[in-house]
CSV table of N, CA, C and O in Angstrom, one decimal:
chain,number,residue,atom,x,y,z
A,1,UNK,N,59.1,14.2,-62.9
A,1,UNK,CA,57.8,14.0,-63.3
A,1,UNK,C,57.7,13.9,-64.8
A,1,UNK,O,58.3,14.6,-65.5
A,2,UNK,N,57.1,12.8,-65.3
A,2,UNK,CA,56.9,12.5,-66.7
A,2,UNK,C,55.5,12.6,-67.1
A,2,UNK,O,54.6,12.3,-66.3
A,3,UNK,N,55.2,13.1,-68.3
A,3,UNK,CA,53.9,13.2,-68.8
A,3,UNK,C,53.7,12.3,-70.0
A,3,UNK,O,54.5,12.4,-70.9
A,4,UNK,N,52.6,11.5,-70.0
A,4,UNK,CA,52.4,10.6,-71.1
A,4,UNK,C,51.0,11.0,-71.7
A,4,UNK,O,50.0,10.9,-70.9
A,5,UNK,N,50.8,11.2,-72.9
A,5,UNK,CA,49.4,11.5,-73.5
A,5,UNK,C,48.5,10.3,-73.3
A,5,UNK,O,48.9,9.2,-73.5
A,6,UNK,N,47.3,10.6,-73.0
A,6,UNK,CA,46.3,9.5,-72.9
A,6,UNK,C,45.8,9.2,-74.3
A,6,UNK,O,45.5,10.1,-75.1
A,7,UNK,N,45.6,7.9,-74.6
A,7,UNK,CA,45.1,7.5,-75.9
A,7,UNK,C,43.6,7.1,-75.8
A,7,UNK,O,43.3,6.4,-74.9
A,8,UNK,N,42.7,7.6,-76.6
A,8,UNK,CA,41.3,7.3,-76.6
A,8,UNK,C,40.8,7.6,-77.9
A,8,UNK,O,40.5,8.7,-78.3
A,9,UNK,N,40.5,6.6,-78.7
A,9,UNK,CA,39.9,6.7,-80.0
A,9,UNK,C,40.4,7.9,-80.9
A,9,UNK,O,39.7,8.8,-81.3
A,10,UNK,N,41.7,7.9,-81.2
A,10,UNK,CA,42.3,8.9,-82.0
A,10,UNK,C,42.2,10.3,-81.5
A,10,UNK,O,42.9,10.6,-80.6
A,11,UNK,N,41.3,11.1,-82.1
A,11,UNK,CA,41.2,12.5,-81.8
A,11,UNK,C,40.1,12.8,-80.8
A,11,UNK,O,39.7,13.9,-80.7
A,12,UNK,N,39.6,11.8,-80.1
A,12,UNK,CA,38.4,12.0,-79.2
A,12,UNK,C,38.7,13.2,-78.2
A,12,UNK,O,37.8,14.0,-78.0
A,13,UNK,N,39.8,13.2,-77.6
A,13,UNK,CA,40.1,14.2,-76.6
A,13,UNK,C,40.1,15.6,-77.2
A,13,UNK,O,39.4,16.5,-76.7
A,14,UNK,N,40.8,15.8,-78.2
A,14,UNK,CA,40.9,17.1,-78.8
A,14,UNK,C,39.6,17.5,-79.5
A,14,UNK,O,39.4,18.7,-79.7
A,15,UNK,N,38.8,16.6,-80.0
A,15,UNK,CA,37.5,16.9,-80.6
A,15,UNK,C,36.5,17.2,-79.5
A,15,UNK,O,35.5,17.8,-79.8
A,16,UNK,N,36.7,16.7,-78.3
A,16,UNK,CA,35.6,16.8,-77.3
A,16,UNK,C,35.9,17.9,-76.3
A,16,UNK,O,35.0,18.5,-75.8
A,17,UNK,N,37.2,18.1,-75.9
A,17,UNK,CA,37.5,19.1,-74.9
A,17,UNK,C,38.2,20.3,-75.4
A,17,UNK,O,39.1,20.2,-76.3
A,18,UNK,N,37.8,21.4,-74.9
A,18,UNK,CA,38.4,22.7,-75.3
A,18,UNK,C,39.2,23.3,-74.2
A,18,UNK,O,39.0,23.0,-73.0
A,19,UNK,N,40.0,24.3,-74.5
A,19,UNK,CA,40.7,25.1,-73.6
A,19,UNK,C,40.4,26.6,-74.0
A,19,UNK,O,39.8,26.8,-75.1
A,20,UNK,N,40.8,27.5,-73.2
A,20,UNK,CA,40.6,28.9,-73.6
A,20,UNK,C,42.0,29.6,-73.7
A,20,UNK,O,42.9,29.3,-73.0
A,21,UNK,N,42.0,30.5,-74.7
A,21,UNK,CA,43.3,31.3,-74.9
A,21,UNK,C,42.9,32.7,-74.9
A,21,UNK,O,42.0,33.1,-75.6
A,22,UNK,N,43.7,33.5,-74.2
A,22,UNK,CA,43.5,35.0,-74.2
A,22,UNK,C,43.6,35.6,-75.5
A,22,UNK,O,44.6,35.3,-76.3
A,23,UNK,N,42.7,36.5,-75.9
A,23,UNK,CA,42.8,37.2,-77.2
A,23,UNK,C,43.0,38.7,-77.0
A,23,UNK,O,43.0,39.4,-78.0
A,24,UNK,N,43.1,39.2,-75.8
A,24,UNK,CA,43.3,40.6,-75.6
A,24,UNK,C,44.2,40.8,-74.4
A,24,UNK,O,43.8,40.6,-73.2
A,25,UNK,N,45.4,41.2,-74.6
A,25,UNK,CA,46.4,41.5,-73.5
A,25,UNK,C,46.0,42.7,-72.7
A,25,UNK,O,45.9,43.8,-73.3
A,26,UNK,N,45.7,42.6,-71.4
A,26,UNK,CA,45.4,43.7,-70.5
A,26,UNK,C,46.4,43.6,-69.4
A,26,UNK,O,46.4,42.7,-68.6
A,27,UNK,N,47.2,44.7,-69.2
A,27,UNK,CA,48.2,44.7,-68.1
A,27,UNK,C,47.5,44.5,-66.8
A,27,UNK,O,46.5,45.1,-66.5
A,28,UNK,N,48.1,43.7,-65.9
A,28,UNK,CA,47.6,43.5,-64.5
A,28,UNK,C,47.6,44.8,-63.7
A,28,UNK,O,46.7,45.1,-63.0
A,29,UNK,N,48.7,45.6,-63.8
A,29,UNK,CA,48.7,46.9,-63.1
A,29,UNK,C,49.8,47.8,-63.8
A,29,UNK,O,50.5,47.3,-64.7
A,30,UNK,N,49.8,49.0,-63.3
A,30,UNK,CA,50.8,49.9,-63.9
A,30,UNK,C,52.2,49.5,-63.6
A,30,UNK,O,53.1,49.8,-64.3
A,31,UNK,N,52.4,48.8,-62.5
A,31,UNK,CA,53.8,48.4,-62.1
A,31,UNK,C,54.1,47.0,-62.6
A,31,UNK,O,55.3,46.7,-62.7
A,32,UNK,N,53.2,46.2,-63.0
A,32,UNK,CA,53.4,44.9,-63.6
A,32,UNK,C,52.8,44.8,-65.0
A,32,UNK,O,51.8,44.2,-65.2
A,33,UNK,N,53.5,45.5,-65.9
A,33,UNK,CA,53.0,45.7,-67.3
A,33,UNK,C,53.2,44.5,-68.2
A,33,UNK,O,52.5,44.3,-69.2
A,34,UNK,N,54.1,43.5,-67.8
A,34,UNK,CA,54.3,42.4,-68.7
A,34,UNK,C,53.4,41.2,-68.4
A,34,UNK,O,53.5,40.2,-69.0
A,35,UNK,N,52.5,41.3,-67.4
A,35,UNK,CA,51.6,40.3,-67.0
A,35,UNK,C,50.2,40.7,-67.4
A,35,UNK,O,49.8,41.8,-67.1
A,36,UNK,N,49.4,39.8,-68.0
A,36,UNK,CA,48.1,40.1,-68.3
A,36,UNK,C,47.1,39.7,-67.2
A,36,UNK,O,47.5,38.9,-66.3
A,37,UNK,N,45.9,40.2,-67.2
A,37,UNK,CA,44.9,39.9,-66.2
A,37,UNK,C,44.5,38.5,-66.3
A,37,UNK,O,43.9,37.9,-65.4
A,38,UNK,N,44.8,37.8,-67.4
A,38,UNK,CA,44.5,36.4,-67.6
A,38,UNK,C,45.4,35.5,-66.8
A,38,UNK,O,45.2,34.3,-66.6
A,39,UNK,N,46.6,36.1,-66.4
A,39,UNK,CA,47.5,35.3,-65.6
A,39,UNK,C,48.8,34.9,-66.3
A,39,UNK,O,49.6,34.2,-65.8
A,40,UNK,N,48.9,35.2,-67.6
A,40,UNK,CA,50.0,34.9,-68.4
A,40,UNK,C,50.8,36.1,-68.8
A,40,UNK,O,50.3,37.2,-68.9
A,41,UNK,N,52.1,35.9,-69.1
A,41,UNK,CA,53.0,36.9,-69.5
A,41,UNK,C,52.7,37.4,-70.9
A,41,UNK,O,52.1,36.6,-71.7
A,42,UNK,N,53.1,38.6,-71.2
A,42,UNK,CA,52.8,39.2,-72.5
A,42,UNK,C,53.4,38.3,-73.6
A,42,UNK,O,52.7,38.0,-74.6
A,43,UNK,N,54.6,37.8,-73.5
A,43,UNK,CA,55.2,37.0,-74.5
A,43,UNK,C,54.6,35.6,-74.6
A,43,UNK,O,55.0,34.9,-75.6
A,44,UNK,N,53.7,35.2,-73.8
A,44,UNK,CA,53.0,33.9,-73.9
A,44,UNK,C,51.7,34.1,-74.7
A,44,UNK,O,50.9,33.1,-74.9
A,45,UNK,N,51.4,35.3,-75.1
A,45,UNK,CA,50.2,35.6,-75.9
A,45,UNK,C,50.5,35.6,-77.4
A,45,UNK,O,51.6,35.8,-77.8
A,46,UNK,N,49.5,35.3,-78.2
A,46,UNK,CA,49.6,35.4,-79.6
A,46,UNK,C,49.9,36.8,-80.0
A,46,UNK,O,49.7,37.8,-79.3
A,47,UNK,N,50.4,36.9,-81.2
A,47,UNK,CA,50.8,38.2,-81.8
A,47,UNK,C,49.5,39.1,-81.8
A,47,UNK,O,49.5,40.3,-81.5
A,48,UNK,N,48.4,38.4,-82.2
A,48,UNK,CA,47.1,39.1,-82.3
A,48,UNK,C,46.7,39.7,-80.9
A,48,UNK,O,46.2,40.8,-80.8
A,49,UNK,N,46.8,38.9,-79.9
A,49,UNK,CA,46.5,39.3,-78.5
A,49,UNK,C,47.4,40.5,-78.1
A,49,UNK,O,46.9,41.4,-77.4
A,50,UNK,N,48.6,40.4,-78.4
A,50,UNK,CA,49.6,41.5,-78.1
A,50,UNK,C,49.2,42.8,-78.8
A,50,UNK,O,49.4,43.9,-78.3
A,51,UNK,N,48.7,42.7,-80.0
A,51,UNK,CA,48.3,43.9,-80.8
A,51,UNK,C,47.1,44.6,-80.2
A,51,UNK,O,46.8,45.7,-80.4
A,52,UNK,N,46.3,43.8,-79.4
A,52,UNK,CA,45.1,44.4,-78.7
A,52,UNK,C,45.5,44.9,-77.3
A,52,UNK,O,44.7,45.2,-76.5
A,53,UNK,N,46.8,45.2,-77.1
A,53,UNK,CA,47.3,45.5,-75.8
A,53,UNK,C,46.6,46.8,-75.2
A,53,UNK,O,46.4,47.8,-75.9
A,54,UNK,N,46.1,46.6,-74.0
A,54,UNK,CA,45.4,47.7,-73.2
A,54,UNK,C,46.1,47.9,-71.9
A,54,UNK,O,46.7,47.0,-71.3
A,55,UNK,N,45.9,49.1,-71.4
A,55,UNK,CA,46.5,49.4,-70.1
A,55,UNK,C,45.7,48.7,-68.9
A,55,UNK,O,44.7,48.1,-69.1
A,56,UNK,N,46.3,48.8,-67.7
A,56,UNK,CA,45.7,48.1,-66.6
A,56,UNK,C,44.3,48.6,-66.2
A,56,UNK,O,43.6,47.9,-65.4
A,57,UNK,N,43.9,49.8,-66.7
A,57,UNK,CA,42.6,50.3,-66.3
A,57,UNK,C,41.5,49.6,-67.1
A,57,UNK,O,40.3,49.7,-66.7
A,58,UNK,N,41.8,48.9,-68.2
A,58,UNK,CA,40.8,48.2,-69.0
A,58,UNK,C,40.3,47.0,-68.2
A,58,UNK,O,41.1,46.4,-67.5
A,59,UNK,N,39.1,46.7,-68.5
A,59,UNK,CA,38.5,45.5,-67.9
A,59,UNK,C,38.9,44.3,-68.8
A,59,UNK,O,39.2,44.4,-70.0
A,60,UNK,N,38.9,43.1,-68.1
A,60,UNK,CA,39.2,41.9,-68.8
A,60,UNK,C,38.2,40.9,-68.4
A,60,UNK,O,37.9,40.7,-67.2
A,61,UNK,N,37.5,40.3,-69.4
A,61,UNK,CA,36.4,39.3,-69.2
A,61,UNK,C,36.8,37.9,-69.7
A,61,UNK,O,37.2,37.8,-70.8
A,62,UNK,N,36.7,36.9,-68.8
A,62,UNK,CA,37.2,35.6,-69.3
A,62,UNK,C,36.4,35.0,-70.4
A,62,UNK,O,36.9,34.1,-71.1
A,63,UNK,N,35.2,35.4,-70.6
A,63,UNK,CA,34.4,34.9,-71.8
A,63,UNK,C,34.6,35.7,-73.0
A,63,UNK,O,35.0,35.2,-74.1
A,64,UNK,N,34.5,37.0,-72.9
A,64,UNK,CA,34.6,37.9,-74.1
A,64,UNK,C,36.0,38.0,-74.6
A,64,UNK,O,36.2,38.2,-75.8
A,65,UNK,N,37.0,37.9,-73.7
A,65,UNK,CA,38.4,38.2,-74.1
A,65,UNK,C,39.2,36.9,-74.2
A,65,UNK,O,40.5,36.9,-74.2
A,66,UNK,N,38.6,35.8,-74.4
A,66,UNK,CA,39.3,34.5,-74.7
A,66,UNK,C,38.5,33.8,-75.9
A,66,UNK,O,37.4,34.1,-76.2
A,67,UNK,N,39.3,32.9,-76.5
A,67,UNK,CA,38.7,32.1,-77.6
A,67,UNK,C,38.9,30.6,-77.2
A,67,UNK,O,39.8,30.2,-76.5
A,68,UNK,N,37.9,29.8,-77.7
A,68,UNK,CA,38.0,28.4,-77.4
A,68,UNK,C,38.9,27.7,-78.5
A,68,UNK,O,38.8,28.1,-79.7
A,69,UNK,N,39.7,26.8,-78.0
A,69,UNK,CA,40.5,26.0,-79.0
A,69,UNK,C,40.6,24.6,-78.4
A,69,UNK,O,40.3,24.4,-77.3
A,70,UNK,N,40.9,23.6,-79.3
A,70,UNK,CA,41.0,22.3,-78.8
A,70,UNK,C,42.1,22.2,-77.7
A,70,UNK,O,43.1,22.9,-77.8
A,71,UNK,N,41.9,21.3,-76.7
A,71,UNK,CA,42.8,21.2,-75.7
A,71,UNK,C,44.2,20.7,-76.2
A,71,UNK,O,44.2,20.0,-77.3
A,72,UNK,N,45.2,21.1,-75.6
A,72,UNK,CA,46.6,20.7,-76.0
A,72,UNK,C,47.4,20.1,-74.9
A,72,UNK,O,48.6,20.0,-75.0
A,73,UNK,N,46.7,19.8,-73.8
A,73,UNK,CA,47.5,19.3,-72.7
A,73,UNK,C,46.6,18.2,-72.0
A,73,UNK,O,45.6,18.5,-71.4
A,74,UNK,N,47.0,17.0,-72.1
A,74,UNK,CA,46.3,15.9,-71.5
A,74,UNK,C,47.2,14.7,-71.4
A,74,UNK,O,48.2,14.6,-72.2
A,75,UNK,N,47.0,13.8,-70.5
A,75,UNK,CA,47.8,12.6,-70.4
A,75,UNK,C,47.9,12.1,-69.0
A,75,UNK,O,47.0,12.3,-68.1
A,76,UNK,N,49.0,11.4,-68.7
A,76,UNK,CA,49.2,10.8,-67.3
A,76,UNK,C,50.4,11.5,-66.7
A,76,UNK,O,51.3,11.9,-67.4
A,77,UNK,N,50.4,11.6,-65.4
A,77,UNK,CA,51.5,12.2,-64.7
A,77,UNK,C,52.2,11.1,-63.9
A,77,UNK,O,51.6,10.5,-63.1
A,78,UNK,N,53.5,11.0,-64.2
A,78,UNK,CA,54.3,10.0,-63.5
A,78,UNK,C,55.2,10.7,-62.5
A,78,UNK,O,56.2,11.3,-62.9
A,79,UNK,N,54.8,10.8,-61.3
A,79,UNK,CA,55.6,11.5,-60.2
A,79,UNK,C,56.8,10.6,-59.9
A,79,UNK,O,56.7,9.4,-59.6
A,80,UNK,N,58.0,11.2,-59.8
A,80,UNK,CA,59.2,10.5,-59.5
A,80,UNK,C,59.1,10.1,-58.0
A,80,UNK,O,58.6,10.8,-57.1
A,81,UNK,N,59.6,8.9,-57.8
A,81,UNK,CA,59.6,8.3,-56.4
A,81,UNK,C,58.2,8.0,-55.9
A,81,UNK,O,58.1,7.9,-54.7
A,82,UNK,N,57.2,8.0,-56.7
A,82,UNK,CA,55.8,7.8,-56.2
A,82,UNK,C,55.7,6.3,-56.0
A,82,UNK,O,56.2,5.5,-56.8
A,83,UNK,N,55.0,5.8,-55.0
A,83,UNK,CA,54.8,4.4,-54.7
A,83,UNK,C,53.5,3.9,-55.2
A,83,UNK,O,53.0,2.9,-54.8
A,84,UNK,N,52.8,4.7,-56.0
A,84,UNK,CA,51.5,4.3,-56.5
A,84,UNK,C,51.6,3.7,-57.9
A,84,UNK,O,52.3,4.3,-58.8
A,85,UNK,N,50.9,2.6,-58.1
A,85,UNK,CA,50.9,1.9,-59.4
A,85,UNK,C,50.0,2.6,-60.4
A,85,UNK,O,50.1,2.4,-61.6
A,86,UNK,N,49.1,3.4,-60.0
A,86,UNK,CA,48.1,4.1,-60.8
A,86,UNK,C,48.6,5.5,-61.1
A,86,UNK,O,48.8,6.3,-60.2
A,87,UNK,N,48.7,5.8,-62.4
A,87,UNK,CA,49.2,7.1,-62.8
A,87,UNK,C,48.0,8.1,-62.8
A,87,UNK,O,47.0,7.8,-63.5
A,88,UNK,N,48.1,9.2,-62.2
A,88,UNK,CA,46.9,10.2,-62.2
A,88,UNK,C,46.9,10.8,-63.6
A,88,UNK,O,47.9,11.0,-64.3
A,89,UNK,N,45.6,11.1,-64.0
A,89,UNK,CA,45.4,11.8,-65.3
A,89,UNK,C,45.3,13.3,-65.2
A,89,UNK,O,44.9,13.8,-64.1
A,90,UNK,N,45.6,14.0,-66.2
A,90,UNK,CA,45.4,15.4,-66.3
A,90,UNK,C,44.8,15.8,-67.6
A,90,UNK,O,44.9,15.1,-68.6
A,91,UNK,N,44.0,16.9,-67.6
A,91,UNK,CA,43.4,17.4,-68.8
A,91,UNK,C,43.3,18.9,-68.6
A,91,UNK,O,42.6,19.4,-67.7
A,92,UNK,N,43.8,19.7,-69.6
A,92,UNK,CA,43.6,21.1,-69.6
A,92,UNK,C,42.2,21.4,-70.3
A,92,UNK,O,42.1,21.0,-71.4
A,93,UNK,N,41.3,21.9,-69.5
A,93,UNK,CA,40.0,22.1,-70.1
A,93,UNK,C,39.4,23.5,-69.9
A,93,UNK,O,39.8,24.2,-69.1
A,94,UNK,N,38.3,23.7,-70.6
A,94,UNK,CA,37.6,25.0,-70.6
A,94,UNK,C,36.8,25.1,-69.3
A,94,UNK,O,36.5,24.1,-68.7
A,95,UNK,N,36.5,26.3,-68.9
A,95,UNK,CA,35.7,26.5,-67.6
A,95,UNK,C,34.3,26.0,-67.7
A,95,UNK,O,33.7,25.7,-66.7
A,96,UNK,N,33.8,25.8,-68.9
A,96,UNK,CA,32.4,25.3,-69.0
A,96,UNK,C,32.4,23.9,-69.6
A,96,UNK,O,31.5,23.5,-70.3
A,97,UNK,N,33.4,23.1,-69.2
A,97,UNK,CA,33.5,21.7,-69.6
A,97,UNK,C,32.3,20.9,-69.2
A,97,UNK,O,31.7,21.2,-68.1
A,98,UNK,N,31.8,19.9,-70.0
A,98,UNK,CA,30.8,19.0,-69.6
A,98,UNK,C,31.4,18.1,-68.5
A,98,UNK,O,32.2,17.2,-68.9
A,99,UNK,N,30.9,18.2,-67.3
A,99,UNK,CA,31.6,17.4,-66.2
A,99,UNK,C,31.3,15.9,-66.3
A,99,UNK,O,32.1,15.1,-65.9
A,100,UNK,N,30.2,15.6,-67.0
A,100,UNK,CA,29.9,14.1,-67.2
A,100,UNK,C,31.0,13.6,-68.2
A,100,UNK,O,31.5,12.5,-67.9
A,101,UNK,N,31.2,14.3,-69.3
A,101,UNK,CA,32.2,13.8,-70.2
A,101,UNK,C,33.6,13.8,-69.5
A,101,UNK,O,34.4,12.8,-69.8
A,102,UNK,N,33.9,14.8,-68.8
A,102,UNK,CA,35.2,14.8,-68.1
A,102,UNK,C,35.4,13.7,-67.1
A,102,UNK,O,36.4,13.0,-67.1
A,103,UNK,N,34.3,13.5,-66.3
A,103,UNK,CA,34.4,12.4,-65.3
A,103,UNK,C,34.5,11.0,-66.0
A,103,UNK,O,35.2,10.1,-65.6
A,104,UNK,N,33.8,10.8,-67.1
A,104,UNK,CA,33.8,9.6,-67.9
A,104,UNK,C,35.2,9.3,-68.4
A,104,UNK,O,35.8,8.2,-68.2
A,105,UNK,N,35.9,10.4,-68.9
A,105,UNK,CA,37.2,10.2,-69.5
A,105,UNK,C,38.2,9.9,-68.3
A,105,UNK,O,39.0,8.9,-68.5
A,106,UNK,N,38.1,10.6,-67.2
A,106,UNK,CA,39.1,10.4,-66.2
A,106,UNK,C,38.9,9.1,-65.4
A,106,UNK,O,39.8,8.6,-64.8
A,107,UNK,N,37.7,8.7,-65.3
A,107,UNK,CA,37.4,7.5,-64.5
A,107,UNK,C,37.4,6.2,-65.3
A,107,UNK,O,37.5,5.1,-64.7
A,108,UNK,N,37.3,6.2,-66.6
A,108,UNK,CA,37.3,5.0,-67.4
A,108,UNK,C,38.7,4.6,-67.8
A,108,UNK,O,38.8,3.6,-68.5
A,109,UNK,N,39.7,5.3,-67.5
A,109,UNK,CA,41.1,4.9,-67.9
A,109,UNK,C,41.4,3.5,-67.5
A,109,UNK,O,41.2,3.0,-66.5
């Protein structure tokens, strides 16, 4: 599988679409302490998020405990041995993305 970034008016994608990044590491459980409730491992968090480390009894909220950042993952997916001439697009985006903007980007390629 190969990934190719989508080109659209310079910084349009990173200026328009956001992703979320966890800012407070909260262990999933007492037995799985290296995984956060956000779904990522502790070492995948920023140093700041690791400094906010809380035990598994703490609550984790996807709005309050994440920050918005420009997207850093977008492009085309080239599946090996695929017989399709059209490459599917992908975009890592925030949960409150404007679906009209997203649809326009993905359908106008």
